[in-house]
PDB file of C-alpha atoms in Angstrom:
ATOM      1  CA  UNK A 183     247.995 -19.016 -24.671  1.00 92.00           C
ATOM      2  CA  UNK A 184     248.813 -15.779 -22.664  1.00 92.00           C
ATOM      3  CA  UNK A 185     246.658 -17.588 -19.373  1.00 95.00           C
ATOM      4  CA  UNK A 186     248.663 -21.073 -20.072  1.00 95.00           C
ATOM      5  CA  UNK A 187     251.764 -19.305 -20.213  1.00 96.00           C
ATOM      6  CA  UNK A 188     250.525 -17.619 -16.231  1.00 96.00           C
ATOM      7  CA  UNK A 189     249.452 -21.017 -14.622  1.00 97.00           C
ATOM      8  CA  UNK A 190     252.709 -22.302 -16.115  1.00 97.00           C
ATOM      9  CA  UNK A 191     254.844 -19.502 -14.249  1.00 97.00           C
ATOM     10  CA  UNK A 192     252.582 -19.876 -11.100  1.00 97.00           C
ATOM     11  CA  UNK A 193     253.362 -23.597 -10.932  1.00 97.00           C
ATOM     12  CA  UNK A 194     256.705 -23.236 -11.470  1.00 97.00           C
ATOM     13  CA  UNK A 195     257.276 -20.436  -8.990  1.00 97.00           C
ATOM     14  CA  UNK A 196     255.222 -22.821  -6.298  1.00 97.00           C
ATOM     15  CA  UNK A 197     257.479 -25.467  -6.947  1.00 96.00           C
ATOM     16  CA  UNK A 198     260.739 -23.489  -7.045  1.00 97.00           C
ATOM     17  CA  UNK A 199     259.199 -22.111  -2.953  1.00 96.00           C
ATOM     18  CA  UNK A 200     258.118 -25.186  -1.988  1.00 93.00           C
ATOM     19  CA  UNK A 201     261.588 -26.820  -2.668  1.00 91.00           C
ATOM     20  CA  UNK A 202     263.426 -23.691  -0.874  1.00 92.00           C
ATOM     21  CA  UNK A 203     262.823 -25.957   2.318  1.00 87.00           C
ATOM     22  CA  UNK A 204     266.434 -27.697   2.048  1.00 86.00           C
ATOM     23  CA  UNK A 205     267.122 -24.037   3.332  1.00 88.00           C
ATOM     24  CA  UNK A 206     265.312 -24.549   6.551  1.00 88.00           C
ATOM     25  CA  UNK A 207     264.995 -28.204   7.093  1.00 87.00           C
ATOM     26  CA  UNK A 208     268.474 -30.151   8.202  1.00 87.00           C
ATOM     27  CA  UNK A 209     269.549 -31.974   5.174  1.00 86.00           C
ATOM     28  CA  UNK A 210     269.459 -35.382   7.452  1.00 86.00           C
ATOM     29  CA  UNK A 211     265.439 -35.094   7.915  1.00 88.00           C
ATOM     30  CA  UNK A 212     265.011 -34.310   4.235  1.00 85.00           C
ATOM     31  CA  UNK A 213     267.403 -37.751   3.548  1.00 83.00           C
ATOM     32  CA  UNK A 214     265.551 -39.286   6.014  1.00 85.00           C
ATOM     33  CA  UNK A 215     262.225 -39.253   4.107  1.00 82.00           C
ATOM     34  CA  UNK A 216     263.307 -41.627   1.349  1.00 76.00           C
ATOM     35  CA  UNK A 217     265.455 -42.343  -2.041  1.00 74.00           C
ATOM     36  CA  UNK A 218     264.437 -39.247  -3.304  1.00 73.00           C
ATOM     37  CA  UNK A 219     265.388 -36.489  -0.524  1.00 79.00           C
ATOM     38  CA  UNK A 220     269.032 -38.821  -0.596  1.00 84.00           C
ATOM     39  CA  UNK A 221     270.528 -36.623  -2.979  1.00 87.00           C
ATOM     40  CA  UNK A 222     271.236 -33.324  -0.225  1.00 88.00           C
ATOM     41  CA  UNK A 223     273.382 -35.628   1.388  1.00 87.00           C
ATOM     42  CA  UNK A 224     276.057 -34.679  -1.625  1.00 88.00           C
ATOM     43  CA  UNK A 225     276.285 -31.131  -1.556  1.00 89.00           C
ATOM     44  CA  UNK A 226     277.060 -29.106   1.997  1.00 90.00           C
ATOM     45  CA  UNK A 227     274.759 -26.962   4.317  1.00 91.00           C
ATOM     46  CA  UNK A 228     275.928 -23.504   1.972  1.00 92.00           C
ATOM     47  CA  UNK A 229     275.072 -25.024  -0.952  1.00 92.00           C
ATOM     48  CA  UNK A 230     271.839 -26.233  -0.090  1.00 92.00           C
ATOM     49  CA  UNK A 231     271.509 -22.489   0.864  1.00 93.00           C
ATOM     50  CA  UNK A 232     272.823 -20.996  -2.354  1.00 94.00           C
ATOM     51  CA  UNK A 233     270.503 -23.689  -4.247  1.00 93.00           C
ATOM     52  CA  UNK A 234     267.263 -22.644  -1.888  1.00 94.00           C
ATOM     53  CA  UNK A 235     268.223 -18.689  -2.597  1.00 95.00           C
ATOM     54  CA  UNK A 236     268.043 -18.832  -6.553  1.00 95.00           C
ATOM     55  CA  UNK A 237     265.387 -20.642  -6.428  1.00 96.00           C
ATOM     56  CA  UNK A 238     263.852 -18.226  -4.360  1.00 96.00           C
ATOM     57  CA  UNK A 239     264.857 -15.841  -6.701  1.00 96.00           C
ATOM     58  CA  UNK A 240     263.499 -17.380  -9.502  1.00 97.00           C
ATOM     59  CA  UNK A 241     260.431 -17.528  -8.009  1.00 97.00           C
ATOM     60  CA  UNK A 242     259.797 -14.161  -7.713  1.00 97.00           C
ATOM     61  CA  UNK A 243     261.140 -13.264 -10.919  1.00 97.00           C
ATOM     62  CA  UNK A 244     258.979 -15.789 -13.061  1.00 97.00           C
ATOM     63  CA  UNK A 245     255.713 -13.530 -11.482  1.00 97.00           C
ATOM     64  CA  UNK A 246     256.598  -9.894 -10.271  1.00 96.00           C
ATOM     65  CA  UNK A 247     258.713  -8.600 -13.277  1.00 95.00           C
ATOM     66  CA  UNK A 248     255.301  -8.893 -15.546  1.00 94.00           C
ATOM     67  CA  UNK A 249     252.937  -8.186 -12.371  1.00 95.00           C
ATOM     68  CA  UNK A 250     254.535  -4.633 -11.595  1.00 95.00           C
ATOM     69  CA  UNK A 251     255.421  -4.395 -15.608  1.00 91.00           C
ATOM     70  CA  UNK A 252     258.950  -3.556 -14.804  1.00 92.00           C
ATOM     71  CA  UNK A 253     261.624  -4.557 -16.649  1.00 92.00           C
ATOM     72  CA  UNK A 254     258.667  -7.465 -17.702  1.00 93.00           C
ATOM     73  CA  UNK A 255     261.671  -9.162 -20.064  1.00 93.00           C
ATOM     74  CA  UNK A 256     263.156 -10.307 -17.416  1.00 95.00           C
ATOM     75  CA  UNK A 257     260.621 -13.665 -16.879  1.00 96.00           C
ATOM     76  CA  UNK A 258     262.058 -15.187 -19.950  1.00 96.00           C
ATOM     77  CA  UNK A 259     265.166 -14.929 -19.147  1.00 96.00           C
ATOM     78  CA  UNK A 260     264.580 -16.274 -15.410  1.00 97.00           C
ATOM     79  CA  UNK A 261     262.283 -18.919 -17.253  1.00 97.00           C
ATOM     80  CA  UNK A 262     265.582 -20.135 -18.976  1.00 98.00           C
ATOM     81  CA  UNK A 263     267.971 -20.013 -15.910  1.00 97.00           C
ATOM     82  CA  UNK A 264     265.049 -22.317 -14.315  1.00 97.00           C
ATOM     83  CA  UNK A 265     265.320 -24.713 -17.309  1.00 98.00           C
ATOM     84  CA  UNK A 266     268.909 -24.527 -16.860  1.00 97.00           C
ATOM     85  CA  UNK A 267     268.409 -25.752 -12.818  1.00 96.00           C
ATOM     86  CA  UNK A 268     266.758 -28.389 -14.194  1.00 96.00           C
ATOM     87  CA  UNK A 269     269.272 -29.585 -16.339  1.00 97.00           C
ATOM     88  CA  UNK A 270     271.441 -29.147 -13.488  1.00 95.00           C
ATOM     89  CA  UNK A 271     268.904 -31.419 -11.369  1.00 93.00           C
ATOM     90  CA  UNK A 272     268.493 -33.890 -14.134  1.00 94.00           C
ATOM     91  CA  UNK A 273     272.246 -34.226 -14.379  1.00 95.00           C
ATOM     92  CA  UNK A 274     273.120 -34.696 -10.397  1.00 93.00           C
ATOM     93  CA  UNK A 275     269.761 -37.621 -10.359  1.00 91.00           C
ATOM     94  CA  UNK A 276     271.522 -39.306 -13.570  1.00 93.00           C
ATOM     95  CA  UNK A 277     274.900 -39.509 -11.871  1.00 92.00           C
ATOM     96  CA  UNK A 278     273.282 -40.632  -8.811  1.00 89.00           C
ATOM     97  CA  UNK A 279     271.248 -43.151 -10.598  1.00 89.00           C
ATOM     98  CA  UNK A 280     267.886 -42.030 -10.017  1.00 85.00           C
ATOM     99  CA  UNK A 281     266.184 -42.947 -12.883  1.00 85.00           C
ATOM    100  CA  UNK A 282     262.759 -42.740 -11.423  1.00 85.00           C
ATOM    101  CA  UNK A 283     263.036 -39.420  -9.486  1.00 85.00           C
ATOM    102  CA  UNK A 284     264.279 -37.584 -12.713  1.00 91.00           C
ATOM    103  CA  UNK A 285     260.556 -37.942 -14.543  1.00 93.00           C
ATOM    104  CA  UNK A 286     259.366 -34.559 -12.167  1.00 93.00           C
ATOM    105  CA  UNK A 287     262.543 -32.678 -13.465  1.00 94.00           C
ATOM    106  CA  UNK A 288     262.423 -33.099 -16.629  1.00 96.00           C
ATOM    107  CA  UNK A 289     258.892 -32.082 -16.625  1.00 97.00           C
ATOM    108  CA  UNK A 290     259.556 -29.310 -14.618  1.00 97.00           C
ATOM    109  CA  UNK A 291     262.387 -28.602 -17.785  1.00 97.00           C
ATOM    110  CA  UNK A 292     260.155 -28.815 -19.996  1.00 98.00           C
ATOM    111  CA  UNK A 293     257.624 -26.549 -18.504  1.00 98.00           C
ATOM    112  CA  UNK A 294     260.244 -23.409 -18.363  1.00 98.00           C
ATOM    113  CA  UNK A 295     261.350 -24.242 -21.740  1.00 98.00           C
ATOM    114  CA  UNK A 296     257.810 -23.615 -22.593  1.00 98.00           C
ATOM    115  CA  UNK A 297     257.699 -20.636 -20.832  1.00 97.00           C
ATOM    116  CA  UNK A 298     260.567 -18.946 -22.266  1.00 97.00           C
ATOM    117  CA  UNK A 299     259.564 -19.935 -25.299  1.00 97.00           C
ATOM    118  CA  UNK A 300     255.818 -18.016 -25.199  1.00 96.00           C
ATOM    119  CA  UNK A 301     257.575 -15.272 -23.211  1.00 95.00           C
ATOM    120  CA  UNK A 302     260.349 -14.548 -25.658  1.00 95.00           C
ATOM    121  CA  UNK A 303     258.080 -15.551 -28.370  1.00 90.00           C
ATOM    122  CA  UNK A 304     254.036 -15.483 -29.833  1.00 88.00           C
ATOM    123  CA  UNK A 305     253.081 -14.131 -25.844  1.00 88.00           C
ATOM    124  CA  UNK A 306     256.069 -11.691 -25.189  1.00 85.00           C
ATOM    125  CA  UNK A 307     255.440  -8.528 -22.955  1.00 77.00           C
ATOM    126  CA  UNK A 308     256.714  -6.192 -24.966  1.00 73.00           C
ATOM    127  CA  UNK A 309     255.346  -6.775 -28.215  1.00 58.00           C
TER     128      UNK A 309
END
């Protein structure tokens, strides 16, 4: 369980870093690609960037609070502010419409549920 509950954080950490490029790519390439990149189109260059920085942030702090066993609590409780980016990603695709792009989110929900779950629960650091 404890290794499951490590490739879980390590995939969700790669995802959160690979979708920090919104931060460096203009939102008009990323719309450019197709139906699914449409969606930066809504929210403005500083949002994109506040968007891009917690999930930069929540990359880092789904791995290096339990790799440098500080403060190691603190990857459940970034596990659930990822699940709650999700919801806020599943939301803004079901107001858009996107009933096909939403299937990644909601896996990606799922996944940090997960997470928190094992890290708050049978798998937690501190116990």
């Amino acid at each position: 369980m404890n290794l499951t509950l490590w490739i879980v954080a390590g995939l969700l950490s790669a995802v959160l870093l690979v979708s920090t490029a919104k931060m460096f790519v203009p939102r008009e390439k990323i719309a450019a690609v197709g139906h699914a990149g449409e969606w930066v189109l809504d929210f403005s260059p500083g949002a994109l960037r506040a968007i891009g920085t917690l999930e930069i942030l929540a990359a880092v702090g789904l791995i290096v609070p339990a790799v440098l066993d500080i403060a190691p609590v603190l990857v459940p409780v970034t596990a659930v502010c990822v699940a709650l980016l999700f919801v806020g990603a599943a939301a803004m695709r079901l107001r858009r419409g996107e009933t096909l792009t939403i299937v990644p989110d909601l896996i990606y929900l799922a996944l940090a549920a997960f997470l928190a779950w094992g890290r708050f629960g049978p798998e937690s650091f501190t116990g």
